Amino acid sequence: MNASAGMTDGPDGIVVVGLRKSYGEKNRKKNGEKNGEKNGQKVVLDGVDLKVPRGTVFALLGPNGAGKTTMVQILTTLIAADGGEAHVAGHRVDREPDAVRAAIGVTGQFSAVDNLLTAEENIMLIADLLHLPQEEGRRRAAELLVQFGLADVADKPASTFSGGMRRKLDLAMTLVGRPSIIFLDEPTTGLDPASRRALWGIIQDLVAEGVTIFLTTQYLEEADRLADRIALLDGGKIVAQGTAQELKARIPGGHVTLRFADIHRFENASRELSEAVRNEEALTLQLAGDSSIPALRSLLARLEDAGIEAEELTVHTPDLDDVFLAFTGGRGAGRDENGADRSAKESIR
């Protein structure tokens, strides 16, 4: 992929070509290298290519330690890549870092909110750091407090806020400079379902206004709901990429489960649907294959012609959990990019 050709979507896009990053780790055995290591170094990004058109949401998924945060840190100029090229908002990251920083906003995994300041003061602090005139800063703060539903608590210290309120304030602070691209690194981790959905609504509103969102998340439902395109990073490489529907379509495993009210109906249906997998204890039959409406109609017609009535029908189609597990081999736990242990329970929520 040619980097210059990749920028045809305009100055607000992201284009990454052949991006590489490795970390040296201490206490390595001198003899033999582990998976993902080259010359005693932990390879985190191994020639990654991706493209994010402007005004879209791009979600980067992957197991713990896959390199998602490292990718964000490189694209936001916080660390340097070892090789490859990255263009953000029309600027090459390694050569024009100031121009990149002027075009982006970043909301990291950990809140940047100052607990000792009020909501308004937190936003004004960012306005001062961006050298906005005081009146413009106050006007921008007032706009953002209203937009994020925080106007009623503008004079309250952030230490009194709930997790959802703090996350909204954090994102409001990111928007002070009106960035055209926003990087959200696991923005809803730790939020309750209501707060998470409220933040999803804010993200969707931003995209409707033309903002580009680069999202990393451990919540697969979040990627499914928000992302126009999804990439799965594993072993330092992009192992799958596409829309949510395109990725799901690549995974086999769709099936229909029929449950019957009694053993007599179950046995009759079992004889009629001899290809089904039996579960005598649950009185269910499972049929693999197409779960489209025509296929379901055909299945129900077979039962009706045989005079058999099912108590319940359940359809399972592959979801992003299936995609994740299929392409990562079920690896949800591991080590972070710097070698620290991560808990297995953090892998897929």
mmCIF file of N, CA, C and O in Angstrom, residues 45-79:
data_model
loop_
_atom_site.group_PDB
_atom_site.id
_atom_site.type_symbol
_atom_site.label_atom_id
_atom_site.label_comp_id
_atom_site.label_asym_id
_atom_site.label_seq_id
_atom_site.Cartn_x
_atom_site.Cartn_y
_atom_site.Cartn_z
ATOM 1 N N LEU A 45 4.454 -4.607 17.198
ATOM 2 C CA LEU A 45 3.867 -4.295 15.893
ATOM 3 C C LEU A 45 4.835 -4.769 14.825
ATOM 4 O O LEU A 45 6.002 -4.385 14.832
ATOM 5 N N ASP A 46 4.350 -5.611 13.928
ATOM 6 C CA ASP A 46 5.226 -6.285 12.971
ATOM 7 C C ASP A 46 4.754 -6.038 11.538
ATOM 8 O O ASP A 46 4.235 -6.929 10.880
ATOM 9 N N GLY A 47 4.906 -4.780 11.091
ATOM 10 C CA GLY A 47 4.519 -4.448 9.721
ATOM 11 C C GLY A 47 3.027 -4.239 9.560
ATOM 12 O O GLY A 47 2.379 -4.836 8.697
ATOM 13 N N VAL A 48 2.434 -3.386 10.409
ATOM 14 C CA VAL A 48 0.988 -3.169 10.412
ATOM 15 C C VAL A 48 0.583 -2.152 9.346
ATOM 16 O O VAL A 48 1.181 -1.071 9.243
ATOM 17 N N ASP A 49 -0.434 -2.492 8.556
ATOM 18 C CA ASP A 49 -1.043 -1.586 7.586
ATOM 19 C C ASP A 49 -2.505 -1.373 7.970
ATOM 20 O O ASP A 49 -3.213 -2.345 8.280
ATOM 21 N N LEU A 50 -2.964 -0.145 7.952
ATOM 22 C CA LEU A 50 -4.392 0.116 8.120
ATOM 23 C C LEU A 50 -4.732 1.512 7.617
ATOM 24 O O LEU A 50 -3.850 2.365 7.447
ATOM 25 N N LYS A 51 -6.013 1.721 7.378
ATOM 26 C CA LYS A 51 -6.483 2.991 6.821
ATOM 27 C C LYS A 51 -7.813 3.351 7.462
ATOM 28 O O LYS A 51 -8.711 2.521 7.542
ATOM 29 N N VAL A 52 -7.923 4.588 7.931
ATOM 30 C CA VAL A 52 -9.141 5.072 8.567
ATOM 31 C C VAL A 52 -9.659 6.286 7.797
ATOM 32 O O VAL A 52 -9.065 7.364 7.874
ATOM 33 N N PRO A 53 -10.734 6.153 7.023
ATOM 34 C CA PRO A 53 -11.298 7.316 6.324
ATOM 35 C C PRO A 53 -11.825 8.346 7.317
ATOM 36 O O PRO A 53 -12.229 8.005 8.430
ATOM 37 N N ARG A 54 -11.829 9.592 6.921
ATOM 38 C CA ARG A 54 -12.300 10.653 7.803
ATOM 39 C C ARG A 54 -13.799 10.496 8.058
ATOM 40 O O ARG A 54 -14.545 9.952 7.238
ATOM 41 N N GLY A 55 -14.230 10.972 9.211
ATOM 42 C CA GLY A 55 -15.638 10.943 9.564
ATOM 43 C C GLY A 55 -16.183 9.555 9.840
ATOM 44 O O GLY A 55 -17.382 9.317 9.713
ATOM 45 N N THR A 56 -15.310 8.614 10.254
ATOM 46 C CA THR A 56 -15.740 7.251 10.553
ATOM 47 C C THR A 56 -15.204 6.834 11.919
ATOM 48 O O THR A 56 -14.332 7.489 12.484
ATOM 49 N N VAL A 57 -15.729 5.716 12.417
ATOM 50 C CA VAL A 57 -15.211 5.103 13.639
ATOM 51 C C VAL A 57 -14.463 3.844 13.245
ATOM 52 O O VAL A 57 -15.005 2.958 12.586
ATOM 53 N N PHE A 58 -13.209 3.767 13.671
ATOM 54 C CA PHE A 58 -12.374 2.598 13.419
ATOM 55 C C PHE A 58 -12.043 1.970 14.757
ATOM 56 O O PHE A 58 -11.538 2.642 15.659
ATOM 57 N N ALA A 59 -12.343 0.688 14.919
ATOM 58 C CA ALA A 59 -12.073 0.000 16.179
ATOM 59 C C ALA A 59 -10.928 -0.982 15.998
ATOM 60 O O ALA A 59 -10.929 -1.789 15.069
ATOM 61 N N LEU A 60 -9.956 -0.908 16.899
ATOM 62 C CA LEU A 60 -8.835 -1.837 16.914
ATOM 63 C C LEU A 60 -9.010 -2.779 18.099
ATOM 64 O O LEU A 60 -9.022 -2.348 19.248
ATOM 65 N N LEU A 61 -9.175 -4.064 17.798
ATOM 66 C CA LEU A 61 -9.378 -5.084 18.819
ATOM 67 C C LEU A 61 -8.151 -5.977 18.903
ATOM 68 O O LEU A 61 -7.359 -6.041 17.967
ATOM 69 N N GLY A 62 -8.034 -6.693 20.003
ATOM 70 C CA GLY A 62 -6.950 -7.650 20.139
ATOM 71 C C GLY A 62 -6.803 -8.107 21.565
ATOM 72 O O GLY A 62 -7.298 -7.456 22.494
ATOM 73 N N PRO A 63 -6.125 -9.235 21.789
ATOM 74 C CA PRO A 63 -5.897 -9.720 23.155
ATOM 75 C C PRO A 63 -5.054 -8.727 23.944
ATOM 76 O O PRO A 63 -4.426 -7.831 23.384
ATOM 77 N N ASN A 64 -5.037 -8.911 25.247
ATOM 78 C CA ASN A 64 -4.144 -8.097 26.075
ATOM 79 C C ASN A 64 -2.710 -8.282 25.596
ATOM 80 O O ASN A 64 -2.263 -9.394 25.326
ATOM 81 N N GLY A 65 -1.994 -7.162 25.485
ATOM 82 C CA GLY A 65 -0.615 -7.218 25.035
ATOM 83 C C GLY A 65 -0.441 -7.275 23.538
ATOM 84 O O GLY A 65 0.676 -7.432 23.051
ATOM 85 N N ALA A 66 -1.543 -7.140 22.787
ATOM 86 C CA ALA A 66 -1.449 -7.248 21.328
ATOM 87 C C ALA A 66 -0.777 -6.039 20.695
ATOM 88 O O ALA A 66 -0.279 -6.114 19.579
ATOM 89 N N GLY A 67 -0.769 -4.898 21.379
ATOM 90 C CA GLY A 67 -0.140 -3.702 20.838
ATOM 91 C C GLY A 67 -1.088 -2.565 20.553
ATOM 92 O O GLY A 67 -0.706 -1.582 19.917
ATOM 93 N N LYS A 68 -2.330 -2.650 21.043
ATOM 94 C CA LYS A 68 -3.316 -1.613 20.756
ATOM 95 C C LYS A 68 -2.892 -0.259 21.319
ATOM 96 O O LYS A 68 -2.930 0.761 20.629
ATOM 97 N N THR A 69 -2.488 -0.260 22.589
ATOM 98 C CA THR A 69 -2.070 1.002 23.216
ATOM 99 C C THR A 69 -0.786 1.518 22.581
ATOM 100 O O THR A 69 -0.618 2.732 22.389
ATOM 101 N N THR A 70 0.121 0.620 22.227
ATOM 102 C CA THR A 70 1.340 1.046 21.534
ATOM 103 C C THR A 70 0.998 1.731 20.216
ATOM 104 O O THR A 70 1.599 2.755 19.857
ATOM 105 N N MET A 71 0.032 1.192 19.488
ATOM 106 C CA MET A 71 -0.403 1.812 18.231
ATOM 107 C C MET A 71 -0.897 3.231 18.479
ATOM 108 O O MET A 71 -0.518 4.174 17.769
ATOM 109 N N VAL A 72 -1.736 3.404 19.501
ATOM 110 C CA VAL A 72 -2.251 4.735 19.822
ATOM 111 C C VAL A 72 -1.112 5.673 20.220
ATOM 112 O O VAL A 72 -1.077 6.839 19.798
ATOM 113 N N GLN A 73 -0.181 5.184 21.005
ATOM 114 C CA GLN A 73 0.930 6.032 21.447
ATOM 115 C C GLN A 73 1.795 6.497 20.275
ATOM 116 O O GLN A 73 2.269 7.630 20.260
ATOM 117 N N ILE A 74 1.972 5.644 19.290
ATOM 118 C CA ILE A 74 2.749 6.043 18.108
ATOM 119 C C ILE A 74 1.981 7.075 17.285
ATOM 120 O O ILE A 74 2.529 8.113 16.884
ATOM 121 N N LEU A 75 0.704 6.821 17.048
ATOM 122 C CA LEU A 75 -0.095 7.716 16.211
ATOM 123 C C LEU A 75 -0.315 9.074 16.868
ATOM 124 O O LEU A 75 -0.572 10.066 16.173
ATOM 125 N N THR A 76 -0.215 9.127 18.187
ATOM 126 C CA THR A 76 -0.401 10.401 18.890
ATOM 127 C C THR A 76 0.924 11.046 19.284
ATOM 128 O O THR A 76 0.949 11.971 20.097
ATOM 129 N N THR A 77 2.018 10.560 18.717
ATOM 130 C CA THR A 77 3.376 11.117 18.841
ATOM 131 C C THR A 77 3.992 10.910 20.223
ATOM 132 O O THR A 77 5.009 11.530 20.528
ATOM 133 N N LEU A 78 3.432 10.038 21.051
ATOM 134 C CA LEU A 78 3.968 9.842 22.392
ATOM 135 C C LEU A 78 5.233 8.975 22.388
ATOM 136 O O LEU A 78 6.108 9.157 23.235
ATOM 137 N N ILE A 79 5.303 8.045 21.461
ATOM 138 C CA ILE A 79 6.511 7.233 21.307
ATOM 139 C C ILE A 79 6.812 7.110 19.810
ATOM 140 O O ILE A 79 5.936 7.325 18.973
#
